Each structure stands twice: as C-alpha cells, then as structure tokens.
CSV table of N, CA and C in Angstrom, one decimal:
chain,number,residue,atom,x,y,z
A,1,UNK,N,-19.0,18.6,23.7
A,1,UNK,CA,-18.5,19.1,22.4
A,1,UNK,C,-17.2,18.5,22.1
A,2,UNK,N,-17.0,18.0,21.0
A,2,UNK,CA,-15.8,17.4,20.6
A,2,UNK,C,-15.1,18.4,19.7
A,3,UNK,N,-13.8,18.5,19.8
A,3,UNK,CA,-13.0,19.4,19.1
A,3,UNK,C,-12.2,18.6,18.0
A,4,UNK,N,-12.4,19.0,16.8
A,4,UNK,CA,-11.7,18.3,15.7
A,4,UNK,C,-10.5,19.2,15.3
A,5,UNK,N,-9.3,18.5,15.2
A,5,UNK,CA,-8.2,19.3,14.8
A,5,UNK,C,-7.8,18.7,13.4
A,6,UNK,N,-7.4,19.7,12.6
A,6,UNK,CA,-6.8,19.4,11.3
A,6,UNK,C,-5.4,19.1,11.6
A,7,UNK,N,-4.9,18.1,10.6
A,7,UNK,CA,-3.6,17.8,10.6
A,7,UNK,C,-2.9,18.8,9.6
A,8,UNK,N,-1.9,19.4,10.2
A,8,UNK,CA,-1.2,20.4,9.1
A,8,UNK,C,-0.6,19.6,8.0
A,9,UNK,N,-0.6,20.3,6.8
A,9,UNK,CA,-0.1,19.6,5.6
A,9,UNK,C,1.3,19.1,5.7
A,10,UNK,N,2.1,19.8,6.4
A,10,UNK,CA,3.5,19.4,6.5
A,10,UNK,C,3.6,18.1,7.4
A,11,UNK,N,2.6,17.9,8.3
A,11,UNK,CA,2.7,16.6,9.1
A,11,UNK,C,2.3,15.5,8.2
A,12,UNK,N,1.3,15.7,7.3
A,12,UNK,CA,0.8,14.8,6.5
A,12,UNK,C,2.0,14.4,5.5
A,13,UNK,N,2.7,15.4,4.9
A,13,UNK,CA,3.7,15.1,4.1
A,13,UNK,C,5.0,14.4,4.7
A,14,UNK,N,5.2,14.7,5.9
A,14,UNK,CA,6.2,14.0,6.6
A,14,UNK,C,5.9,12.5,6.9
A,15,UNK,N,4.6,12.4,7.3
A,15,UNK,CA,4.0,10.9,7.5
A,15,UNK,C,4.2,10.2,6.2
A,16,UNK,N,3.8,10.8,5.1
A,16,UNK,CA,4.0,10.0,3.7
A,16,UNK,C,5.3,9.8,3.5
A,17,UNK,N,6.2,10.8,3.7
A,17,UNK,CA,7.7,10.6,3.5
A,17,UNK,C,8.2,9.4,4.4
A,18,UNK,N,7.8,9.4,5.6
A,18,UNK,CA,8.1,8.3,6.5
A,18,UNK,C,7.7,7.0,6.0
A,19,UNK,N,6.5,6.9,5.5
A,19,UNK,CA,6.0,5.6,4.9
A,19,UNK,C,6.7,5.1,3.7
A,20,UNK,N,7.1,6.2,2.9
A,20,UNK,CA,8.0,5.8,1.7
A,20,UNK,C,9.3,5.4,2.3
A,21,UNK,N,9.9,6.0,3.1
A,21,UNK,CA,11.2,5.5,3.6
A,21,UNK,C,11.2,4.1,4.3
A,22,UNK,N,10.2,3.9,5.1
A,22,UNK,CA,10.1,2.7,5.7
A,22,UNK,C,9.8,1.6,4.8
A,23,UNK,N,9.1,1.9,3.7
A,23,UNK,CA,9.0,0.9,2.6
A,23,UNK,C,10.2,0.5,1.9
A,24,UNK,N,10.9,1.6,1.6
A,24,UNK,CA,12.3,1.3,1.0
A,24,UNK,C,13.2,0.6,2.0
A,25,UNK,N,13.1,0.8,3.1
A,25,UNK,CA,14.0,0.1,4.2
A,25,UNK,C,13.5,-1.2,4.3
A,26,UNK,N,12.2,-1.7,4.2
A,26,UNK,CA,11.9,-3.0,4.2
A,26,UNK,C,12.4,-3.8,3.2
A,27,UNK,N,12.4,-3.2,1.8
A,27,UNK,CA,13.1,-3.8,0.6
A,27,UNK,C,14.6,-3.9,0.9
A,28,UNK,N,15.2,-2.7,1.4
A,28,UNK,CA,16.6,-2.8,1.7
A,28,UNK,C,17.0,-3.9,2.5
A,29,UNK,N,16.3,-4.2,3.7
A,29,UNK,CA,16.6,-5.2,4.5
A,29,UNK,C,16.4,-6.5,3.8
A,30,UNK,N,15.3,-6.8,3.0
A,30,UNK,CA,14.9,-8.0,2.3
A,30,UNK,C,16.2,-8.3,1.5
A,31,UNK,N,16.6,-7.4,0.6
A,31,UNK,CA,17.5,-7.8,-0.4
A,31,UNK,C,18.9,-7.7,0.1
A,32,UNK,N,19.2,-6.9,1.1
A,32,UNK,CA,20.7,-6.9,1.6
A,32,UNK,C,20.8,-8.3,2.5
A,33,UNK,N,19.7,-8.7,3.2
A,33,UNK,CA,19.8,-10.0,3.8
A,33,UNK,C,20.0,-11.2,2.8
A,34,UNK,N,19.4,-11.0,1.8
A,34,UNK,CA,19.4,-12.1,0.7
A,34,UNK,C,20.8,-12.0,0.1
A,35,UNK,N,21.4,-11.0,-0.1
A,35,UNK,CA,22.8,-10.8,-0.7
A,35,UNK,C,23.8,-11.5,0.3
A,36,UNK,N,23.7,-11.1,1.5
A,36,UNK,CA,24.6,-11.6,2.6
A,36,UNK,C,24.5,-13.1,2.6
A,37,UNK,N,23.2,-13.7,2.8
A,37,UNK,CA,23.1,-15.1,2.7
A,37,UNK,C,23.5,-15.7,1.4
A,38,UNK,N,23.2,-15.2,0.4
A,38,UNK,CA,23.7,-15.8,-1.0
A,38,UNK,C,25.1,-15.9,-1.2
A,39,UNK,N,25.7,-14.7,-0.8
A,39,UNK,CA,27.2,-14.6,-1.0
A,39,UNK,C,27.9,-15.4,-0.1
A,40,UNK,N,27.7,-15.4,1.1
A,40,UNK,CA,28.3,-16.3,2.1
A,40,UNK,C,28.0,-17.6,1.8
A,41,UNK,N,26.8,-18.1,1.4
A,41,UNK,CA,26.5,-19.3,1.3
A,41,UNK,C,27.2,-19.9,0.0
A,42,UNK,N,27.4,-19.1,-1.0
A,42,UNK,CA,28.3,-19.5,-2.3
A,42,UNK,C,29.7,-19.8,-1.8
A,43,UNK,N,30.2,-18.9,-0.8
A,43,UNK,CA,31.5,-19.2,-0.3
A,43,UNK,C,31.8,-20.5,0.4
A,44,UNK,N,30.7,-21.0,0.9
A,44,UNK,CA,30.7,-22.3,1.7
A,44,UNK,C,31.2,-23.5,0.9
A,45,UNK,N,31.1,-23.3,-0.6
A,45,UNK,CA,31.5,-24.3,-1.4
A,45,UNK,C,33.0,-24.3,-1.8
A,46,UNK,N,33.8,-23.4,-1.0
A,46,UNK,CA,35.2,-23.4,-1.3
A,46,UNK,C,35.8,-24.1,0.0
A,47,UNK,N,37.0,-24.6,-0.2
A,47,UNK,CA,37.7,-25.3,0.9
A,47,UNK,C,38.2,-24.2,2.0
A,48,UNK,N,38.5,-23.0,1.4
A,48,UNK,CA,38.9,-21.9,2.3
A,48,UNK,C,37.8,-21.7,3.3
A,49,UNK,N,36.4,-21.4,2.9
A,49,UNK,CA,35.4,-21.0,3.8
A,49,UNK,C,35.1,-22.4,4.6
A,50,UNK,N,35.2,-23.6,4.0
A,50,UNK,CA,34.9,-24.7,4.9
A,50,UNK,C,35.9,-24.8,6.0
A,51,UNK,N,37.1,-24.5,5.9
A,51,UNK,CA,38.1,-24.6,6.9
A,51,UNK,C,37.9,-23.4,7.9
A,52,UNK,N,37.5,-22.2,7.3
A,52,UNK,CA,37.3,-20.9,8.1
A,52,UNK,C,36.1,-21.1,9.1
A,53,UNK,N,35.1,-21.9,8.8
A,53,UNK,CA,33.9,-22.0,9.8
A,53,UNK,C,34.0,-23.2,10.7
A,54,UNK,N,35.1,-24.1,10.5
A,54,UNK,CA,35.1,-25.5,11.2
A,54,UNK,C,35.1,-25.1,12.7
A,55,UNK,N,35.8,-24.2,13.2
A,55,UNK,CA,35.9,-23.9,14.6
A,55,UNK,C,34.6,-23.5,15.2
A,56,UNK,N,34.0,-22.7,14.4
A,56,UNK,CA,32.6,-22.3,14.9
A,56,UNK,C,31.6,-23.4,14.9
A,57,UNK,N,31.5,-24.1,13.9
A,57,UNK,CA,30.5,-25.2,13.8
A,57,UNK,C,30.9,-26.2,14.9
A,58,UNK,N,32.1,-26.7,15.0
A,58,UNK,CA,32.5,-27.6,15.8
A,58,UNK,C,32.4,-27.3,17.4
A,59,UNK,N,32.3,-26.0,17.7
A,59,UNK,CA,32.2,-25.5,19.1
A,59,UNK,C,30.7,-25.5,19.6
A,60,UNK,N,29.9,-25.6,18.5
A,60,UNK,CA,28.4,-25.4,19.0
A,60,UNK,C,27.6,-26.7,19.1
A,61,UNK,N,26.9,-26.7,20.2
A,61,UNK,CA,26.0,-28.0,20.3
A,61,UNK,C,24.9,-28.1,19.3
A,62,UNK,N,24.5,-26.9,18.6
A,62,UNK,CA,23.6,-26.9,17.6
A,62,UNK,C,24.1,-27.4,16.2
A,63,UNK,N,25.3,-27.3,16.1
A,63,UNK,CA,25.9,-27.7,14.7
A,63,UNK,C,27.0,-28.7,14.8
A,64,UNK,N,27.6,-29.0,15.8
A,64,UNK,CA,28.9,-29.9,15.9
A,64,UNK,C,28.5,-31.3,15.3
A,65,UNK,N,27.3,-31.7,15.6
A,65,UNK,CA,26.9,-33.1,15.0
A,65,UNK,C,27.2,-33.2,13.4
A,66,UNK,N,27.1,-32.0,12.8
A,66,UNK,CA,27.3,-32.2,11.3
A,66,UNK,C,28.6,-32.8,11.0
A,67,UNK,N,29.5,-32.6,11.7
A,67,UNK,CA,30.8,-33.3,11.3
A,67,UNK,C,30.9,-34.9,11.5
A,68,UNK,N,29.9,-35.4,12.3
A,68,UNK,CA,29.9,-36.9,12.5
A,68,UNK,C,29.1,-37.5,11.3
A,69,UNK,N,28.3,-36.5,10.6
A,69,UNK,CA,27.4,-37.1,9.5
A,69,UNK,C,28.3,-36.7,8.2
A,70,UNK,N,28.8,-35.6,8.0
A,70,UNK,CA,29.3,-35.2,6.8
A,70,UNK,C,30.9,-34.9,6.9
A,71,UNK,N,31.4,-34.8,5.8
A,71,UNK,CA,32.9,-34.4,5.8
A,71,UNK,C,32.9,-32.9,6.1
A,72,UNK,N,34.1,-32.4,6.3
A,72,UNK,CA,34.4,-31.0,6.5
A,72,UNK,C,33.6,-30.1,5.3
A,73,UNK,N,33.9,-30.5,4.1
A,73,UNK,CA,33.5,-30.0,3.0
A,73,UNK,C,31.9,-30.2,2.7
A,74,UNK,N,31.5,-31.4,3.2
A,74,UNK,CA,30.1,-31.8,3.0
A,74,UNK,C,29.3,-30.9,3.9
A,75,UNK,N,29.8,-30.7,5.1
A,75,UNK,CA,28.9,-30.0,6.1
A,75,UNK,C,28.9,-28.5,5.5
A,76,UNK,N,30.0,-28.0,5.2
A,76,UNK,CA,30.0,-26.7,4.7
A,76,UNK,C,29.1,-26.4,3.4
A,77,UNK,N,29.1,-27.4,2.5
A,77,UNK,CA,28.1,-27.5,1.3
A,77,UNK,C,26.8,-27.5,1.7
A,78,UNK,N,26.4,-28.3,2.7
A,78,UNK,CA,25.1,-28.3,3.3
A,78,UNK,C,24.7,-27.0,3.7
A,79,UNK,N,25.4,-26.3,4.6
A,79,UNK,CA,25.3,-25.1,5.2
A,79,UNK,C,25.0,-23.9,4.1
A,80,UNK,N,25.9,-24.1,3.1
A,80,UNK,CA,25.8,-23.1,2.1
A,80,UNK,C,24.6,-23.3,1.1
A,81,UNK,N,24.2,-24.6,0.9
A,81,UNK,CA,23.0,-24.8,0.2
A,81,UNK,C,21.7,-24.2,0.9
A,82,UNK,N,21.7,-24.4,2.2
A,82,UNK,CA,20.6,-23.8,3.0
A,82,UNK,C,20.6,-22.3,2.9
A,83,UNK,N,21.7,-21.7,3.0
A,83,UNK,CA,21.8,-20.3,3.0
A,83,UNK,C,21.4,-19.8,1.5
A,84,UNK,N,21.9,-20.3,0.5
A,84,UNK,CA,21.4,-19.9,-0.9
A,84,UNK,C,19.9,-20.2,-1.0
A,85,UNK,N,19.4,-21.1,-0.5
A,85,UNK,CA,17.9,-21.4,-0.7
A,85,UNK,C,17.2,-20.3,0.2
A,86,UNK,N,17.6,-20.0,1.4
A,86,UNK,CA,16.9,-19.0,2.0
A,86,UNK,C,17.1,-17.7,1.3
A,87,UNK,N,18.2,-17.3,0.7
A,87,UNK,CA,18.4,-16.1,-0.1
A,87,UNK,C,17.5,-16.1,-1.1
A,88,UNK,N,17.3,-17.0,-1.8
A,88,UNK,CA,16.2,-17.1,-3.0
A,88,UNK,C,14.9,-17.0,-2.5
A,89,UNK,N,14.5,-17.7,-1.3
A,89,UNK,CA,13.1,-17.4,-0.8
A,89,UNK,C,12.9,-15.9,-0.4
A,90,UNK,N,13.9,-15.4,0.2
A,90,UNK,CA,13.7,-13.8,0.5
A,90,UNK,C,13.5,-13.1,-0.7
A,91,UNK,N,14.2,-13.3,-1.9
A,91,UNK,CA,14.1,-12.4,-3.1
A,91,UNK,C,12.6,-12.7,-3.6
A,92,UNK,N,12.3,-14.0,-3.7
A,92,UNK,CA,11.0,-14.3,-4.4
A,92,UNK,C,9.8,-13.9,-3.5
A,93,UNK,N,10.2,-13.8,-2.2
A,93,UNK,CA,9.2,-13.4,-1.2
A,93,UNK,C,8.9,-11.8,-1.4
A,94,UNK,N,9.7,-11.0,-2.1
A,94,UNK,CA,9.2,-9.7,-2.4
A,94,UNK,C,7.8,-9.6,-3.1
A,95,UNK,N,7.6,-10.8,-3.8
A,95,UNK,CA,6.4,-10.8,-4.7
A,95,UNK,C,5.2,-11.8,-3.9
A,96,UNK,N,5.7,-12.7,-3.2
A,96,UNK,CA,4.8,-13.8,-2.7
A,96,UNK,C,4.9,-13.8,-1.1
A,97,UNK,N,4.0,-13.3,-0.4
A,97,UNK,CA,4.1,-13.2,1.1
A,97,UNK,C,4.5,-14.5,1.8
A,98,UNK,N,3.8,-15.6,1.3
A,98,UNK,CA,3.9,-16.9,2.1
A,98,UNK,C,5.5,-17.5,1.9
A,99,UNK,N,5.9,-17.1,0.7
A,99,UNK,CA,7.5,-17.4,0.4
A,99,UNK,C,8.2,-16.6,1.3
A,100,UNK,N,7.9,-15.3,1.3
A,100,UNK,CA,8.5,-14.3,2.3
A,100,UNK,C,8.7,-14.9,3.7
A,101,UNK,N,7.6,-15.5,4.1
A,101,UNK,CA,7.6,-15.9,5.5
A,101,UNK,C,8.6,-17.1,5.7
A,102,UNK,N,8.6,-18.0,4.7
A,102,UNK,CA,9.5,-19.2,4.8
A,102,UNK,C,10.9,-18.7,4.8
A,103,UNK,N,11.2,-17.7,3.9
A,103,UNK,CA,12.6,-17.1,3.8
A,103,UNK,C,12.9,-16.5,5.1
A,104,UNK,N,12.0,-15.6,5.7
A,104,UNK,CA,12.3,-14.9,6.8
A,104,UNK,C,12.6,-15.9,8.0
A,105,UNK,N,11.7,-17.0,8.2
A,105,UNK,CA,12.0,-17.9,9.2
A,105,UNK,C,13.2,-18.7,9.0
A,106,UNK,N,13.5,-19.1,7.8
A,106,UNK,CA,14.9,-19.7,7.5
A,106,UNK,C,16.0,-18.6,8.0
A,107,UNK,N,16.0,-17.4,7.5
A,107,UNK,CA,16.9,-16.5,7.9
A,107,UNK,C,16.9,-16.4,9.6
A,108,UNK,N,15.9,-16.4,10.2
A,108,UNK,CA,15.8,-16.2,11.7
A,108,UNK,C,16.5,-17.4,12.4
A,109,UNK,N,16.3,-18.6,11.8
A,109,UNK,CA,16.9,-19.8,12.2
A,109,UNK,C,18.5,-19.7,12.0
A,110,UNK,N,18.7,-19.3,10.7
A,110,UNK,CA,20.2,-19.2,10.3
A,110,UNK,C,20.9,-18.2,11.3
A,111,UNK,N,20.3,-17.1,11.4
A,111,UNK,CA,21.1,-16.0,12.3
A,111,UNK,C,20.9,-16.3,13.7
A,112,UNK,N,20.0,-17.0,14.1
A,112,UNK,CA,19.9,-17.4,15.6
A,112,UNK,C,21.1,-18.4,15.9
A,113,UNK,N,21.4,-19.3,15.0
A,113,UNK,CA,22.5,-20.2,15.1
A,113,UNK,C,23.8,-19.6,15.1
A,114,UNK,N,23.9,-18.6,14.1
A,114,UNK,CA,25.2,-18.0,14.0
A,114,UNK,C,25.6,-17.0,15.2
A,115,UNK,N,24.5,-16.3,15.6
A,115,UNK,CA,24.6,-15.4,16.8
A,115,UNK,C,24.9,-16.3,18.0
A,116,UNK,N,24.6,-17.5,18.1
A,116,UNK,CA,24.8,-18.3,19.3
A,116,UNK,C,26.1,-18.7,19.4
A,117,UNK,N,27.0,-18.5,18.4
A,117,UNK,CA,28.4,-19.0,18.4
A,117,UNK,C,29.1,-17.8,19.2
A,118,UNK,N,28.5,-16.8,19.5
A,118,UNK,CA,29.0,-15.9,20.4
A,118,UNK,C,29.3,-16.4,21.8
A,119,UNK,N,28.3,-17.5,22.1
A,119,UNK,CA,28.4,-18.1,23.4
A,119,UNK,C,29.1,-19.3,23.5
A,120,UNK,N,29.4,-19.9,22.2
A,120,UNK,CA,30.1,-21.2,22.3
A,120,UNK,C,31.3,-21.2,21.7
A,121,UNK,N,31.8,-20.2,20.9
A,121,UNK,CA,33.1,-20.1,20.3
A,121,UNK,C,34.1,-19.1,21.3
A,122,UNK,N,35.4,-19.4,21.2
A,122,UNK,CA,36.1,-18.4,21.9
A,122,UNK,C,36.1,-17.0,21.2
A,123,UNK,N,35.4,-16.1,21.8
A,123,UNK,CA,35.3,-14.7,21.0
A,123,UNK,C,36.1,-13.6,21.7
A,124,UNK,N,36.5,-13.9,23.1
A,124,UNK,CA,37.1,-12.7,23.7
A,124,UNK,C,38.6,-12.6,23.5
A,125,UNK,N,39.1,-11.5,23.7
A,125,UNK,CA,40.6,-11.2,23.4
A,125,UNK,C,41.3,-11.2,24.5
A,126,UNK,N,42.3,-12.3,24.9
A,126,UNK,CA,42.9,-12.4,26.1
A,126,UNK,C,43.9,-11.1,26.5
A,127,UNK,N,44.4,-10.7,25.4
A,127,UNK,CA,45.6,-9.6,25.5
A,127,UNK,C,44.9,-8.3,26.0
A,128,UNK,N,43.6,-8.1,25.8
A,128,UNK,CA,42.9,-7.0,26.2
A,128,UNK,C,42.1,-7.2,27.6
A,129,UNK,N,42.3,-8.4,28.2
A,129,UNK,CA,41.7,-8.6,29.4
A,129,UNK,C,40.4,-9.5,29.3
A,130,UNK,N,40.3,-10.1,28.1
A,130,UNK,CA,39.2,-11.0,28.0
A,130,UNK,C,37.9,-10.4,27.7
A,131,UNK,N,36.8,-11.0,28.1
A,131,UNK,CA,35.5,-10.4,27.9
A,131,UNK,C,35.3,-9.2,28.7
A,132,UNK,N,34.8,-8.1,28.2
A,132,UNK,CA,34.1,-7.9,27.0
A,132,UNK,C,34.8,-7.6,25.7
A,133,UNK,N,36.1,-7.6,25.8
A,133,UNK,CA,36.9,-7.2,24.7
A,133,UNK,C,36.8,-8.4,23.7
A,134,UNK,N,36.3,-8.2,22.5
A,134,UNK,CA,36.0,-9.2,21.5
A,134,UNK,C,37.2,-9.2,20.5
A,135,UNK,N,37.6,-10.4,20.2
A,135,UNK,CA,38.6,-10.7,19.0
A,135,UNK,C,38.0,-10.2,17.8
A,136,UNK,N,38.9,-9.9,16.8
A,136,UNK,CA,38.4,-9.5,15.6
A,136,UNK,C,37.7,-10.6,14.9
A,137,UNK,N,38.3,-11.9,14.9
A,137,UNK,CA,37.7,-13.1,14.4
A,137,UNK,C,37.8,-14.1,15.5
A,138,UNK,N,36.8,-14.7,15.9
A,138,UNK,CA,35.4,-14.6,15.4
A,138,UNK,C,34.5,-13.6,16.0
A,139,UNK,N,34.9,-13.0,17.1
A,139,UNK,CA,34.0,-12.2,18.2
A,139,UNK,C,33.3,-11.2,17.2
A,140,UNK,N,34.3,-10.0,16.7
A,140,UNK,CA,33.5,-8.9,16.1
A,140,UNK,C,32.9,-9.5,14.8
A,141,UNK,N,33.5,-10.3,14.2
A,141,UNK,CA,32.8,-11.0,12.9
A,141,UNK,C,31.4,-11.5,13.2
A,142,UNK,N,31.1,-12.2,14.4
A,142,UNK,CA,29.9,-12.7,14.7
A,142,UNK,C,28.9,-11.6,15.2
A,143,UNK,N,29.4,-10.5,15.7
A,143,UNK,CA,28.6,-9.5,16.4
A,143,UNK,C,27.5,-9.0,15.4
A,144,UNK,N,27.8,-8.9,14.1
A,144,UNK,CA,26.9,-8.4,13.1
A,144,UNK,C,25.7,-9.3,12.9
A,145,UNK,N,25.8,-10.6,13.4
A,145,UNK,CA,24.7,-11.4,13.3
A,145,UNK,C,23.5,-11.1,14.2
A,146,UNK,N,23.8,-10.4,15.3
A,146,UNK,CA,22.7,-9.9,16.1
A,146,UNK,C,21.9,-9.0,15.3
A,147,UNK,N,22.4,-8.2,14.5
A,147,UNK,CA,21.5,-7.2,13.7
A,147,UNK,C,20.9,-8.0,12.6
A,148,UNK,N,21.6,-8.9,12.0
A,148,UNK,CA,20.9,-9.9,10.9
A,148,UNK,C,19.8,-10.6,11.6
A,149,UNK,N,20.0,-11.1,12.8
A,149,UNK,CA,18.8,-11.7,13.5
A,149,UNK,C,17.6,-10.8,13.6
A,150,UNK,N,17.8,-9.6,14.1
A,150,UNK,CA,16.8,-8.6,14.1
A,150,UNK,C,16.1,-8.3,12.9
A,151,UNK,N,16.9,-8.2,11.8
A,151,UNK,CA,16.5,-7.9,10.5
A,151,UNK,C,15.4,-9.2,10.0
A,152,UNK,N,15.8,-10.4,10.3
A,152,UNK,CA,15.1,-11.6,9.9
A,152,UNK,C,13.8,-11.5,10.9
A,153,UNK,N,13.8,-11.2,12.1
A,153,UNK,CA,12.6,-10.9,12.8
A,153,UNK,C,11.6,-9.9,12.2
A,154,UNK,N,12.3,-8.8,11.8
A,154,UNK,CA,11.5,-7.8,11.1
A,154,UNK,C,10.8,-8.4,9.9
A,155,UNK,N,11.6,-9.1,9.1
A,155,UNK,CA,10.9,-9.6,7.8
A,155,UNK,C,9.9,-10.6,8.2
A,156,UNK,N,10.0,-11.4,9.1
A,156,UNK,CA,8.9,-12.4,9.6
A,156,UNK,C,7.7,-11.5,9.9
A,157,UNK,N,7.8,-10.5,10.7
A,157,UNK,CA,6.6,-9.6,11.0
A,157,UNK,C,6.0,-9.0,9.8
A,158,UNK,N,6.9,-8.6,8.9
A,158,UNK,CA,6.4,-7.9,7.6
A,158,UNK,C,5.6,-9.0,6.7
A,159,UNK,N,6.2,-10.3,6.8
A,159,UNK,CA,5.5,-11.3,6.0
A,159,UNK,C,4.2,-11.7,6.5
A,160,UNK,N,4.1,-11.8,7.9
A,160,UNK,CA,2.8,-12.2,8.4
A,160,UNK,C,1.8,-11.0,8.3
A,161,UNK,N,2.2,-9.7,8.2
A,161,UNK,CA,1.2,-8.7,7.9
A,161,UNK,C,0.8,-8.7,6.4
A,162,UNK,N,1.7,-9.1,5.5
A,162,UNK,CA,1.4,-9.1,4.2
A,162,UNK,C,0.5,-10.3,3.9
A,163,UNK,N,0.6,-11.5,4.5
A,163,UNK,CA,-0.2,-12.6,4.5
A,163,UNK,C,-1.6,-12.2,5.0
A,164,UNK,N,-1.7,-11.5,6.2
A,164,UNK,CA,-3.0,-11.2,6.7
A,164,UNK,C,-3.9,-10.3,5.8
A,165,UNK,N,-3.2,-9.5,5.1
A,165,UNK,CA,-3.8,-8.6,4.2
A,165,UNK,C,-4.4,-9.2,2.9
A,166,UNK,N,-3.9,-10.4,2.6
A,166,UNK,CA,-4.3,-11.0,1.4
A,166,UNK,C,-5.4,-11.9,1.5
C-alpha cells in the first residue's frame, strides 16, 4: 500500500516564490555581469586604466605577451573590446540561448584570467605580515573576480539548460 501525501498549499506557494526569486536572480546575475564587463571594458580605452592594469597584465604568463605585440594602450584597447563584446553577448543572450552560452564562456575565460592574477601579481600586504593579508589594490580588488567567475559558471549552466530545452 502506497501512501500519497498532499503537499500543503504553503509549501507550493513557497516553492513558486523560490522559482520566481531564482529566475530574477538569474537575470540579475546576467545583467550585473554585463554591466561590470561593459563598464570596465569601456574604461580600458582611457590612458588611466591602461596604466592601472599594466602591472597585473605584465605579471601574468597568460597575458604578459600582449605587451610584446601591442602598445600599452593597444593591449588595453584589445582587452576592453573583448570585455564589451562579452557584455553585449550576455545581454543579447537573455533572448537567445546560444548567444548566452558564448557570452557566458567569454565571461568565464575573462574572470578565470583576472582571478588568476591573485596568484601572479603581488597581492599581499607586507605591513600586516604578508599573506593572507591582502592589499587593497590589487589584492582585495581582485578578490571579487572569484564571485564573478562563479557567476559566469552559473550563466554557462543556465545557457546549456536553455539550449537543451529548445
């Protein structure tokens, strides 16, 4: 004999609310990631930002080669162009799942590289005893990229689910 239990209405309403909030959260992650990438990407076209990222880019084996191919501003412009393109893909991806996947993978690559700067740039604060005490810049500044990397991973999975449904 099987026992069928009914789900209380309150639990169903809570589940519906959870789905609504999760859906809103997905859109918030998508558009906030696009804003971060677009805004920071646009800043890369300024001499100020090109100079500000020089130490990070030069310290990484993943990006240091850029300065042997491009000028300081040219490398910054290239990075900025990629970031803006990824931001646009994320926005358009709200409607088109395959575009969403391209944007999410681009964001994943971008934030993987920037999070890797935590291991290649001088990020600890010597006056506080060194690691694990992080300097404000670049240490604490780069720490947020771990969350952005996780957001890009989530968006990749969301895009794959959407593609599978279509």
